[in-house]
Amino acid sequence: MTPPEPPSAGPSSGATGSPGREAGQWRKDLVEVARRRLRGGELGSASVIVALAVIWAVFESLDTSFLSPRNLSNLSVDIVGTGLIAVGVVFVLLLGEIDLSVASVSALAAAVFAAGNVRYGIPEVPAVLLALAVGAAVGAIQGFIVAKVGVPSFVVTLAGLLGWNGLTLYVFGGQGSIILDDNGLVVTLTHYYFHDVAVAYGLAAFGTAAYFLLSYRNARRRRAVGALPTRGMHEIALRTLALAAVSFAAAWTLNQFLGLPLALLIFLGFLVCLDVLLRRTTYGRRIFALGGSVEPARRAGIAVVSVRVSVFMISSTMAAIGGLFLASRITSASETASSGNLLMQAIAAAVIGGTSLFGGRGRTWSALLGILVIQSIASGMALLGIPVAVQLMITGVVLLAAVIIDTLARRTMHAHGWA
Amino acid sequence: MSTTPVLALRGICKHFGAVQALIDVDLEIHAGEVVALVGDNGAGKSSLVKVITGVGPADEGVIEWQGRTVRILQPRDARELGIAAAYQDLALCENLDVIGNLFLGREVRRLGVLNEVAMEQRTRELLNTFSLHIPDLRVPVASLSSGQRQGIAICRCLLGEPELILLDEPTASLGVQQSVQVLDYIEQLRERGLGVMLISHNLGDVKAVADRAVVLRLGRNNGFFDVTTTSQEQIVSSITGATDNAVTRRATPEWEL
Ligand SMILES: Nc1ncnc2c1ncn2[C@@H]1O[C@H](COP(=O)(O)OP(=O)(O)OP(=O)(O)O)[C@@H](O)[C@H]1O
Ligand SMILES: [Mg+2]
């Protein structure tokens, strides 16, 4: 029973405490809700999706192999390492802090794993755990100095950038790079594909169905207690259709090449789990609260220091995981892994995807959107044979544009009393 | 009074750098009693609230909770005792929505994840109590009017079954109807046996709901009055320092010099 009437027209559940609420008022409220939502945030991720579509269209028109299954499949694996690092950066940005050490930490973790496994013969699983523990420990140290001692995170993690880079060189001991075991677990991470077409299609179907059922059940529950639905049934249907279209198109494309890459599956798994952590748990709520303003959160009895330290640990651990994927992709850990623009890419991905540099606003999915934009540009320009120098400049411009949009968004939000 | 007070403060001192915000302040609040804390700007009223809630703990002095000496060193200590406060500066998280703010630090969970529906329902009930109309509970509170924000701050301290409620100028930016409802609600709280401390510059409100008035002046006690038997003028002259009241001399003989 889902009558289109507002709940006050039906047998009122009483619990809403507003038996006198008029149908007209209820409608007006709904319109108001929609208007405000549109102004705040939701437009942000929509514009990134549009930008991505434009980038893809431009490259496809310049070089028809851009949207080939082979290129897109490679793209979907190339985004994983940096994307995982970017997810960690999203957490730190939500606090209104920054972590400049992520690239160094990712290289350090890869070095620890490679040295442990290849040079000292530690089995792969303990070696991986060791690398992740190193990442977590780095985060704990940096987070403690930021949250407890009160040094700005910019400085602490800048010192970390240098220090962990030095430690990485020390671990390599002048060896330059260590080749990983070709048949090992870590190399498998980015080289395994589910050749069975059913896996990719099954995942697309499962994801779409799960999204629909959860949104639908949520809307029903809200309706049952007379709360305004966060999303109307039409909107749920539309979003489900859009999700189905994207995920089945992706599944079809991937199946044209080698099938669903294991790395992509893991990346999506991280995104979903961390999204739930951020938006559906007490812990995530606390991160957002601290990102907005520390003092009210402190007065609400939140353990400010431990939440902040834990966020830095998440960031460093995600950097370590990302580092293992990056090493896996090139089947070696090398001294130069953290050089180049890995750090900029990770931070840029988070910001381009719509996570605010000013704290308190963002989602894990912005890491996916942002890294897709960055890697698409890199991949398209590589196909066109555009020199790296130009690629760097264009990525710089895109990042600058994203930050300007972020700043302007914040300004308009202030103007509307939003931030 | 014969019964043990819910909260008793003795000899509370608090300084900020060179500023002595509170000097040797005494205060008692009983269950089922509304105590008004009055005083001029900068008298130390908000500082006293923060001492009680652990936001800015006292440098010296004793706090007794239901007859037992307790140490309130951080906000969580006060919350666990059953003390809730609506601060003068509201202390809302600007980027969180109404529900996020109300339940911050005491979120309702179901199977380990936030139970948004239950929290929204409870929020609507509370908002209706004070006739606050906020169409979208999902917008950041920064976008609400200051009256709405104040209403949220008041609602927040009613969650979680506190035994003592501190309201720091709760009606400062409320509309007429909402102010009346807040004052009515304070009387209901008294009937339910809660202790309430009300800070207000509006002596009419104080007269209307408070049982006793405690005057602070320049960080010191400057009078304890029974509101029903004292005229407004007497309270005013105590606030402004025109009198150092006889009651005060009796209550704290050594308060000055
Ligand atoms: N965080 C702080 N840092 C420094 N001084 C402070 C701080 N908080 C309060 N003070 C000082 O303590 C004194 C008492 O301030 P308080 O805010 O308690 O006054 P109040 O009675 O609440 O005044 P009002 O009626 O204006 O709200 C003032 O002199 C003020 O300058
Ligand atoms: Mg004050």
XYZ file of C-alpha atoms and ligand atoms in Angstrom:
708
model
C 0.000 0.000 0.000
C 1.766 3.072 -1.222
C -0.917 5.690 -1.709
C 0.225 8.901 -3.327
C -1.501 10.908 -0.575
C 0.560 12.384 2.201
C 0.452 10.339 5.395
C -1.824 12.758 7.208
C -4.604 11.837 4.781
C -4.410 8.152 5.600
C -4.944 6.570 9.005
C -2.416 8.658 10.876
C 0.230 6.762 12.773
C 0.015 9.385 15.504
C 3.700 9.150 16.182
C 4.397 12.028 13.841
C 2.738 14.309 16.347
C 1.358 16.518 13.609
C -2.184 15.380 12.966
C -3.092 18.871 11.802
C -0.447 19.055 9.126
C -2.165 19.993 5.912
C -1.621 18.170 2.658
C -0.650 21.447 1.014
C 1.953 22.175 3.643
C 3.389 18.711 3.189
C 3.752 19.223 -0.558
C 5.327 22.602 -0.036
C 7.814 21.018 2.319
C 8.672 18.385 -0.268
C 9.353 21.039 -2.903
C 11.464 22.978 -0.440
C 13.436 19.835 0.361
C 14.123 19.150 -3.307
C 15.177 22.726 -3.968
C 17.635 22.844 -1.099
C 19.127 19.455 -1.909
C 19.808 20.539 -5.454
C 21.548 23.677 -4.333
C 23.699 21.828 -1.840
C 26.263 19.315 -2.988
C 24.249 17.043 -5.257
C 25.055 19.299 -8.195
C 28.748 18.863 -7.425
C 29.002 15.168 -8.241
C 26.669 15.630 -11.190
C 29.075 18.143 -12.725
C 32.013 15.736 -12.365
C 30.042 13.056 -14.175
C 29.290 15.502 -16.973
C 32.960 16.491 -17.140
C 33.934 12.839 -17.369
C 31.467 12.269 -20.188
C 32.899 15.253 -22.069
C 36.481 14.035 -21.600
C 35.567 10.596 -22.898
C 33.670 12.022 -25.851
C 36.558 14.302 -26.810
C 39.173 11.555 -26.648
C 36.921 9.126 -28.475
C 36.425 11.618 -31.283
C 40.191 12.214 -31.505
C 41.212 8.576 -31.243
C 38.638 5.842 -31.696
C 40.529 3.345 -29.587
C 39.926 5.355 -26.415
C 36.575 3.722 -25.672
C 37.776 0.303 -26.834
C 37.195 -2.513 -24.322
C 40.928 -3.008 -24.062
C 41.679 0.588 -23.135
C 38.768 0.904 -20.717
C 39.663 -2.385 -19.071
C 43.236 -1.223 -18.570
C 41.938 2.087 -17.287
C 39.787 0.274 -14.741
C 42.864 -1.453 -13.335
C 45.129 1.601 -13.569
C 42.839 3.638 -11.347
C 42.893 1.161 -8.468
C 46.228 1.870 -6.770
C 45.984 5.649 -6.789
C 42.222 5.436 -6.194
C 42.727 3.492 -2.955
C 45.193 6.121 -1.781
C 42.703 8.833 -2.713
C 39.993 7.201 -0.578
C 42.270 7.568 2.423
C 42.885 11.194 1.485
C 39.093 11.762 1.454
C 38.977 10.807 5.138
C 41.714 13.255 6.093
C 40.174 16.025 3.997
C 36.838 15.451 5.759
C 38.566 16.384 8.999
C 39.796 19.561 7.351
C 43.364 18.249 7.483
C 45.798 17.129 4.796
C 48.108 14.134 4.468
C 51.100 14.852 2.236
C 52.859 11.634 3.188
C 50.537 9.196 1.386
C 52.769 8.669 -1.653
C 55.849 8.080 0.495
C 53.910 5.709 2.739
C 52.610 3.759 -0.250
C 56.178 3.336 -1.532
C 57.384 2.397 1.936
C 54.703 -0.275 2.295
C 55.559 -1.740 -1.094
C 59.247 -1.728 -0.165
C 58.583 -3.423 3.175
C 56.489 -6.086 1.480
C 58.979 -6.692 -1.330
C 62.010 -6.759 0.924
C 60.271 -8.981 3.430
C 58.908 -11.414 0.886
C 61.614 -11.545 -1.752
C 64.762 -10.758 0.184
C 64.012 -12.314 3.584
C 61.624 -15.013 2.412
C 58.714 -14.091 4.670
C 55.553 -15.740 3.272
C 53.295 -13.377 1.352
C 50.398 -13.053 3.788
C 52.521 -12.096 6.807
C 54.567 -9.794 4.570
C 51.394 -8.037 3.412
C 50.201 -7.724 7.003
C 53.583 -6.314 7.964
C 53.353 -3.699 5.217
C 49.844 -2.707 6.340
C 50.989 -2.561 9.967
C 53.787 -0.209 8.934
C 51.169 1.977 7.216
C 48.936 2.011 10.288
C 51.884 2.783 12.561
C 52.932 5.720 10.395
C 49.386 7.070 10.621
C 49.326 6.610 14.371
C 52.568 8.564 14.787
C 51.554 11.409 12.483
C 48.012 11.511 13.854
C 49.271 11.650 17.423
C 51.541 14.594 16.647
C 48.720 16.414 14.887
C 45.885 15.651 17.307
C 47.647 15.520 20.646
C 50.620 17.841 20.231
C 48.755 20.191 17.926
C 51.259 20.620 15.100
C 49.505 21.478 11.788
C 49.010 18.350 9.706
C 50.538 20.110 6.713
C 53.919 20.288 8.443
C 53.780 16.886 10.132
C 52.962 15.033 6.941
C 55.433 17.110 4.925
C 58.118 15.900 7.324
C 56.624 12.442 6.844
C 56.895 12.779 3.076
C 60.660 13.257 3.396
C 61.228 10.910 6.297
C 59.328 7.902 4.957
C 60.924 8.445 1.578
C 64.290 8.198 3.276
C 63.227 5.071 5.129
C 62.121 3.545 1.814
C 65.561 4.146 0.312
C 67.071 2.582 3.426
C 64.874 -0.514 3.055
C 65.975 -0.906 -0.551
C 69.573 -0.537 0.560
C 70.719 0.812 -2.788
C 69.098 -2.021 -4.691
C 66.847 0.332 -6.710
C 63.984 -2.060 -7.202
C 62.832 -5.525 -6.217
C 60.996 -7.759 -8.680
C 57.954 -9.442 -7.177
C 57.056 -13.112 -7.515
C 55.062 -13.397 -10.759
C 52.715 -16.037 -9.413
C 52.402 -14.499 -5.993
C 49.304 -13.234 -4.300
C 50.176 -9.544 -4.612
C 50.919 -9.696 -8.339
C 47.691 -11.641 -8.830
C 45.739 -8.731 -7.349
C 46.020 -6.664 -10.508
C 46.579 -9.453 -13.030
C 43.623 -11.684 -12.349
C 40.430 -11.367 -14.398
C 37.178 -13.256 -13.943
C 36.986 -14.625 -17.491
C 33.491 -15.993 -16.910
C 31.150 -13.293 -18.271
C 28.606 -14.211 -15.590
C 30.754 -12.625 -12.879
C 30.693 -9.094 -14.306
C 27.004 -9.285 -15.216
C 26.205 -10.894 -11.883
C 27.960 -8.086 -10.023
C 26.108 -5.460 -12.059
C 22.781 -7.177 -11.361
C 23.575 -7.671 -7.690
C 24.677 -4.053 -7.223
C 21.624 -2.654 -8.962
C 19.220 -4.924 -7.106
C 20.828 -4.206 -3.749
C 20.696 -0.470 -4.384
C 17.051 -0.624 -5.383
C 15.951 -2.831 -2.495
C 17.751 -0.770 0.119
C 16.419 2.556 -1.187
C 12.934 1.152 -1.575
C 12.855 -0.370 1.894
C 14.187 2.857 3.364
C 11.523 4.913 1.604
C 8.822 2.518 2.827
C 10.039 2.690 6.400
C 10.103 6.480 6.313
C 6.653 6.616 4.808
C 5.343 4.244 7.470
C 6.377 6.638 10.230
C 5.303 9.736 8.329
C 8.797 11.091 7.800
C 9.458 12.946 4.578
C 11.079 10.490 2.177
C 14.655 11.426 1.348
C 13.874 10.317 -2.170
C 10.584 9.922 -3.960
C 9.706 6.668 -5.728
C 10.286 8.286 -9.118
C 13.731 9.366 -8.120
C 14.587 5.917 -6.791
C 13.419 4.371 -10.051
C 15.441 6.843 -12.108
C 18.582 6.374 -10.067
C 18.234 2.601 -10.211
C 17.865 2.766 -13.990
C 20.917 4.990 -14.305
C 22.939 2.692 -12.075
C 21.773 -0.348 -14.064
C 22.710 1.324 -17.355
C 26.194 2.270 -16.163
C 26.991 -0.996 -14.446
C 25.718 -3.236 -17.266
C 27.528 -1.130 -19.863
C 30.705 -1.446 -17.790
C 30.185 -5.194 -17.378
C 29.599 -5.614 -21.108
C 32.710 -3.630 -21.959
C 34.912 -5.497 -19.500
C 33.584 -8.822 -20.772
C 34.597 -7.824 -24.306
C 38.195 -7.891 -23.136
C 39.244 -10.210 -20.303
C 36.293 -9.983 -17.958
C 35.943 -8.315 -14.572
C 39.363 -7.411 -13.114
C 39.850 -8.608 -9.537
C 41.488 -5.283 -8.664
C 38.395 -3.338 -9.721
C 36.184 -5.625 -7.638
C 38.365 -5.012 -4.578
C 38.381 -1.252 -5.188
C 34.589 -1.171 -5.419
C 34.395 -3.289 -2.265
C 36.524 -0.749 -0.389
C 34.439 2.138 -1.702
C 31.160 0.565 -0.591
C 32.416 -0.494 2.844
C 34.062 2.839 3.606
C 30.990 4.686 2.341
C 28.871 2.739 4.817
C 31.422 3.491 7.529
C 31.309 7.205 6.767
C 27.609 7.754 6.317
C 25.921 5.037 8.305
C 27.927 4.651 11.491
C 28.497 6.672 14.618
C 32.177 6.832 13.819
C 31.567 8.390 10.409
C 29.167 10.908 11.912
C 31.933 11.952 14.295
C 34.381 12.491 11.468
C 31.935 14.843 9.748
C 31.232 16.639 13.015
C 34.928 17.220 13.653
C 35.428 18.402 10.091
C 32.811 21.098 10.565
C 33.935 22.405 13.927
C 35.902 20.850 16.729
C 34.507 22.682 19.759
C 30.838 21.654 19.411
C 31.964 18.084 18.833
C 34.119 18.208 21.942
C 31.202 19.570 23.963
C 29.066 16.692 22.720
C 31.487 14.369 24.472
C 33.302 13.092 21.397
C 36.802 11.765 21.990
C 38.368 14.257 19.614
C 41.954 13.006 19.800
C 41.236 9.349 19.179
C 38.933 10.042 16.242
C 41.525 12.290 14.636
C 44.370 9.831 15.195
C 42.277 7.002 13.773
C 41.541 9.005 10.632
C 45.247 9.505 10.000
C 45.682 5.775 10.505
C 42.980 5.073 7.916
C 44.701 7.411 5.487
C 48.125 5.794 5.903
C 46.737 2.272 5.817
C 44.840 2.997 2.610
C 48.087 4.466 1.232
C 49.873 1.227 2.108
C 47.167 -0.854 0.420
C 47.305 1.404 -2.627
C 51.088 1.047 -2.681
C 50.794 -2.745 -2.844
C 48.389 -2.453 -5.792
C 50.719 -0.037 -7.577
C 53.635 -2.417 -7.060
C 51.469 -5.319 -8.174
C 50.605 -3.533 -11.400
C 54.270 -3.234 -12.420
C 55.278 -6.493 -10.645
C 58.004 -4.692 -8.781
C 58.601 -2.346 -5.899
C 60.955 0.469 -6.718
C 62.649 3.404 -5.074
C 60.980 5.769 -7.465
C 57.427 4.553 -6.777
C 56.561 7.655 -4.765
C 58.193 10.081 -7.152
C 56.412 11.853 -9.949
C 52.973 13.083 -9.216
C 51.434 10.211 -7.248
C 50.802 12.469 -4.261
C 49.266 15.203 -6.366
C 47.140 12.671 -8.217
C 45.773 11.164 -5.018
C 44.876 14.507 -3.492
C 43.634 15.889 -6.791
C 41.399 12.843 -7.274
C 39.702 13.406 -3.935
C 39.198 17.106 -4.603
C 38.165 16.798 -8.253
C 35.625 14.186 -7.191
C 33.968 16.741 -4.937
C 35.513 16.361 -1.477
C 36.061 19.769 0.039
C 39.521 20.949 1.036
C 37.856 22.842 3.865
C 36.593 19.788 5.722
C 33.210 18.376 6.601
C 31.981 17.739 3.067
C 32.729 14.771 0.825
C 32.128 11.115 0.040
C 34.272 8.101 -0.707
C 32.836 7.979 -4.220
C 34.595 11.233 -5.032
C 37.849 9.229 -5.038
C 36.453 7.027 -7.814
C 35.111 9.928 -9.885
C 38.257 11.996 -9.448
C 40.714 9.250 -10.290
C 38.615 8.342 -13.345
C 38.951 11.914 -14.587
C 42.703 12.002 -13.964
C 43.462 8.583 -15.452
C 41.193 9.213 -18.425
C 43.137 12.346 -19.245
C 46.451 10.513 -18.796
C 45.347 7.520 -20.840
C 43.763 9.577 -23.622
C 46.807 11.778 -23.988
C 49.103 8.780 -23.992
C 47.037 7.307 -26.840
C 47.310 10.576 -28.745
C 51.050 10.700 -28.112
C 50.899 13.987 -26.259
C 54.127 14.539 -24.322
C 54.148 14.140 -20.535
C 54.991 17.818 -20.148
C 51.640 18.780 -21.625
C 49.837 16.067 -19.646
C 51.192 17.505 -16.417
C 50.091 21.004 -17.318
C 46.598 19.883 -18.262
C 46.203 17.826 -15.073
C 47.347 20.891 -13.152
C 44.693 23.014 -14.818
C 42.006 20.424 -14.044
C 43.049 20.316 -10.397
C 43.048 24.092 -10.197
C 39.589 24.182 -11.733
C 38.337 21.662 -9.170
C 39.749 23.655 -6.271
C 38.254 26.857 -7.647
C 34.865 25.147 -7.916
C 35.255 23.878 -4.357
C 36.080 27.366 -3.101
C 33.243 28.985 -5.021
C 30.821 26.312 -3.778
C 31.880 27.075 -0.247
C 31.451 30.798 -0.851
C 27.935 30.417 -2.216
C 27.124 28.125 0.658
C 28.277 30.832 3.022
C 26.202 33.362 1.130
C 23.184 31.111 1.626
C 24.274 30.487 5.180
C 25.220 26.941 4.323
C 28.736 26.081 5.193
C 16.721 23.450 52.454
C 16.733 20.078 54.092
C 17.092 17.725 51.125
C 20.436 17.099 49.442
C 20.816 19.302 46.376
C 21.260 17.631 42.986
C 24.208 19.864 42.395
C 26.192 21.915 44.854
C 29.153 24.120 43.979
C 31.450 25.382 46.691
C 34.247 27.891 46.270
C 34.491 27.637 42.502
C 37.331 29.695 40.986
C 38.142 30.001 37.318
C 40.537 32.268 35.499
C 41.416 32.928 31.892
C 44.954 34.252 31.863
C 44.851 37.346 34.025
C 41.039 37.562 34.049
C 39.405 36.113 37.140
C 36.088 34.997 35.659
C 34.804 33.229 38.776
C 35.902 33.851 42.356
C 34.745 31.626 45.174
C 31.302 30.981 43.732
C 28.749 28.905 45.631
C 25.550 27.528 44.143
C 22.974 24.873 44.947
C 20.303 23.414 42.720
C 17.674 21.036 44.078
C 15.553 18.552 42.233
C 12.244 20.039 41.152
C 13.598 23.557 41.390
C 14.263 26.258 38.819
C 17.221 28.434 39.739
C 17.782 31.624 37.784
C 21.387 32.735 37.412
C 21.459 36.443 36.701
C 24.133 39.068 36.351
C 25.461 41.697 33.999
C 27.452 40.981 30.860
C 30.752 39.399 31.745
C 29.592 38.468 35.245
C 30.733 34.897 34.678
C 27.429 33.121 34.080
C 28.470 31.258 30.948
C 31.808 30.426 32.528
C 29.939 28.820 35.408
C 27.855 26.749 32.985
C 31.041 25.530 31.336
C 32.521 24.633 34.705
C 29.475 22.484 35.459
C 29.447 20.761 32.065
C 33.173 20.085 32.064
C 33.739 22.197 28.959
C 35.961 24.561 30.946
C 36.657 22.857 34.276
C 37.182 24.923 37.415
C 40.644 25.724 38.733
C 39.538 25.349 42.328
C 36.449 24.398 44.235
C 34.284 21.422 45.004
C 31.418 20.025 42.962
C 28.948 17.748 44.719
C 26.457 15.679 42.778
C 23.605 14.367 44.902
C 25.735 14.779 47.984
C 28.765 13.030 46.526
C 31.929 14.922 45.597
C 32.630 14.452 41.906
C 35.277 15.590 39.468
C 34.011 16.974 36.180
C 37.041 17.323 33.964
C 35.574 16.795 30.513
C 32.144 17.031 28.871
C 31.633 13.289 29.031
C 31.887 13.283 32.845
C 28.999 15.729 33.128
C 26.944 13.887 30.573
C 27.360 10.602 32.428
C 26.157 12.236 35.639
C 23.027 13.440 33.843
C 23.867 17.084 33.205
C 22.797 18.651 29.909
C 23.202 22.193 28.697
C 22.083 24.541 25.948
C 25.002 26.900 25.517
C 24.768 30.599 24.810
C 26.851 30.130 21.658
C 24.656 27.087 20.828
C 27.685 24.905 19.998
C 26.089 23.286 16.972
C 28.088 21.541 14.274
C 27.362 23.804 11.343
C 27.850 21.210 8.615
C 25.694 18.541 10.253
C 21.949 18.465 9.727
C 19.343 18.918 12.440
C 19.191 15.229 13.299
C 22.971 14.868 13.267
C 23.263 17.723 15.733
C 20.527 16.579 18.089
C 21.932 13.085 18.384
C 25.629 13.917 18.191
C 27.409 11.713 20.700
C 24.304 9.639 21.456
C 23.218 8.321 18.076
C 20.505 5.685 17.882
C 21.744 2.523 16.212
C 20.121 -0.528 14.778
C 22.232 -3.576 13.886
C 25.331 -1.435 14.272
C 24.330 1.247 11.777
C 22.633 4.567 12.404
C 18.866 4.303 12.709
C 17.992 7.471 10.817
C 14.267 6.824 10.842
C 14.021 6.482 14.614
C 16.157 9.576 15.099
C 14.077 11.590 12.655
C 10.862 10.547 14.387
C 12.143 11.567 17.799
C 13.435 14.827 16.330
C 10.021 15.690 14.915
C 8.352 14.998 18.238
C 10.758 17.292 20.031
C 10.496 20.064 17.453
C 6.722 19.900 17.643
C 6.878 20.394 21.406
C 8.255 23.854 20.738
C 6.292 24.536 17.528
C 9.508 24.722 15.570
C 8.770 24.266 11.916
C 11.803 23.037 10.007
C 10.696 21.478 6.714
C 13.920 19.694 5.878
C 15.748 18.057 8.736
C 18.528 17.165 6.303
C 19.952 20.604 5.628
C 23.062 21.763 7.475
C 22.029 23.768 10.537
C 24.112 26.667 9.231
C 21.249 27.400 6.853
C 18.650 27.779 9.620
C 17.521 30.965 11.333
C 19.036 31.736 14.708
C 15.725 31.043 16.428
C 15.553 27.630 14.815
C 19.128 26.961 15.802
C 18.428 27.949 19.371
C 15.410 25.653 19.376
C 17.653 22.815 18.256
C 20.162 23.563 20.996
C 17.357 23.398 23.564
C 15.904 20.200 22.118
C 19.337 18.652 22.187
C 19.703 18.972 25.921
C 16.331 17.292 26.487
C 17.446 14.076 24.816
C 18.999 11.409 26.950
C 16.991 11.862 30.167
C 19.163 14.367 32.051
C 18.551 15.179 35.723
C 19.910 18.686 35.582
C 19.437 21.066 32.697
C 21.388 24.266 32.217
C 19.876 26.791 29.832
C 22.144 29.727 28.948
C 19.878 32.488 27.632
C 17.597 29.963 25.918
C 15.031 32.466 24.680
C 17.469 35.117 23.439
C 16.555 34.676 19.777
C 13.255 32.840 20.016
C 9.921 34.143 18.774
C 7.102 35.029 21.161
C 5.259 31.739 20.828
C 8.415 29.662 21.065
C 9.626 31.581 24.135
C 6.354 30.960 25.928
C 6.592 27.300 25.080
C 10.137 27.049 26.360
C 9.116 28.711 29.633
C 6.101 26.398 29.893
C 8.347 23.480 29.266
C 10.706 24.592 32.021
C 7.757 24.394 34.409
C 6.982 20.891 33.151
C 10.585 19.910 33.783
C 10.286 21.173 37.336
C 7.113 19.151 37.837
C 8.925 16.071 36.577
C 11.459 16.645 39.354
C 14.383 17.852 37.270
C 16.743 20.540 38.390
C 16.885 23.516 36.019
C 19.286 26.416 35.913
C 18.065 29.267 33.763
C 20.287 32.132 32.700
C 18.376 35.124 31.452
C 18.617 38.885 31.231
C 14.833 39.042 31.136
C 13.772 39.445 34.752
C 10.140 39.037 33.700
C 10.936 35.499 32.614
C 12.899 34.940 35.788
C 9.963 36.110 37.868
C 7.619 33.910 35.858
C 9.349 30.559 36.161
C 12.193 30.632 38.664
C 11.966 29.654 42.319
C 15.231 31.213 43.368
C 17.565 33.705 41.786
C 21.319 33.681 42.215
C 23.123 36.886 41.328
C 26.672 36.964 40.039
C 28.573 40.210 39.906
C 32.113 40.497 38.560
C 32.622 36.783 39.045
C 31.420 36.666 42.665
C 28.162 35.718 44.383
C 26.191 38.879 45.022
C 22.925 37.598 46.410
C 20.566 34.663 46.761
C 16.879 35.549 46.484
C 13.593 33.790 46.863
C 11.916 35.008 43.705
C 8.368 34.834 45.077
C 9.119 37.155 47.986
C 11.621 39.510 46.363
C 10.788 42.501 44.204
C 12.324 42.920 40.785
C 13.993 46.141 41.945
C 15.873 44.328 44.682
C 17.265 41.861 42.148
C 18.186 44.647 39.751
C 20.075 46.593 42.380
C 21.949 43.440 43.330
C 22.880 42.845 39.694
C 24.107 46.380 39.191
C 25.930 46.432 42.496
C 23.790 49.138 44.082
C 23.350 46.846 47.053
C 25.386 44.106 48.504
C 22.442 42.216 49.748
C 21.908 41.242 53.375
C 21.038 37.718 52.328
C 24.415 37.476 50.692
C 26.211 38.613 53.780
C 24.433 35.924 55.719
C 25.057 33.227 53.125
C 28.702 33.985 52.468
C 29.883 36.210 55.277
C 33.458 36.423 54.059
C 32.674 37.136 50.421
C 34.498 40.423 50.277
C 37.487 42.043 51.876
N 37.487 31.607 26.657
C 37.767 32.753 27.340
N 38.988 33.286 27.265
C 39.284 34.422 27.971
N 38.411 35.059 28.734
C 37.170 34.571 28.838
C 36.782 33.388 28.133
N 35.498 33.133 28.435
C 35.099 34.109 29.266
N 36.088 34.972 29.509
C 36.028 36.128 30.398
O 35.379 35.721 31.576
C 34.479 36.714 32.017
C 33.098 36.122 32.205
O 32.557 35.760 30.929
P 31.197 35.005 30.737
O 31.077 34.655 29.330
O 31.116 33.905 31.718
O 30.141 36.133 31.111
P 28.559 36.073 31.070
O 28.085 36.338 32.464
O 28.087 34.834 30.444
O 28.192 37.317 30.177
P 27.025 37.527 29.110
O 25.836 37.988 29.857
O 27.540 38.587 28.223
O 26.820 36.236 28.408
C 34.533 37.841 31.011
O 35.351 38.854 31.535
C 35.197 37.230 29.798
O 35.986 38.171 29.149
Mg 27.067 34.374 28.835
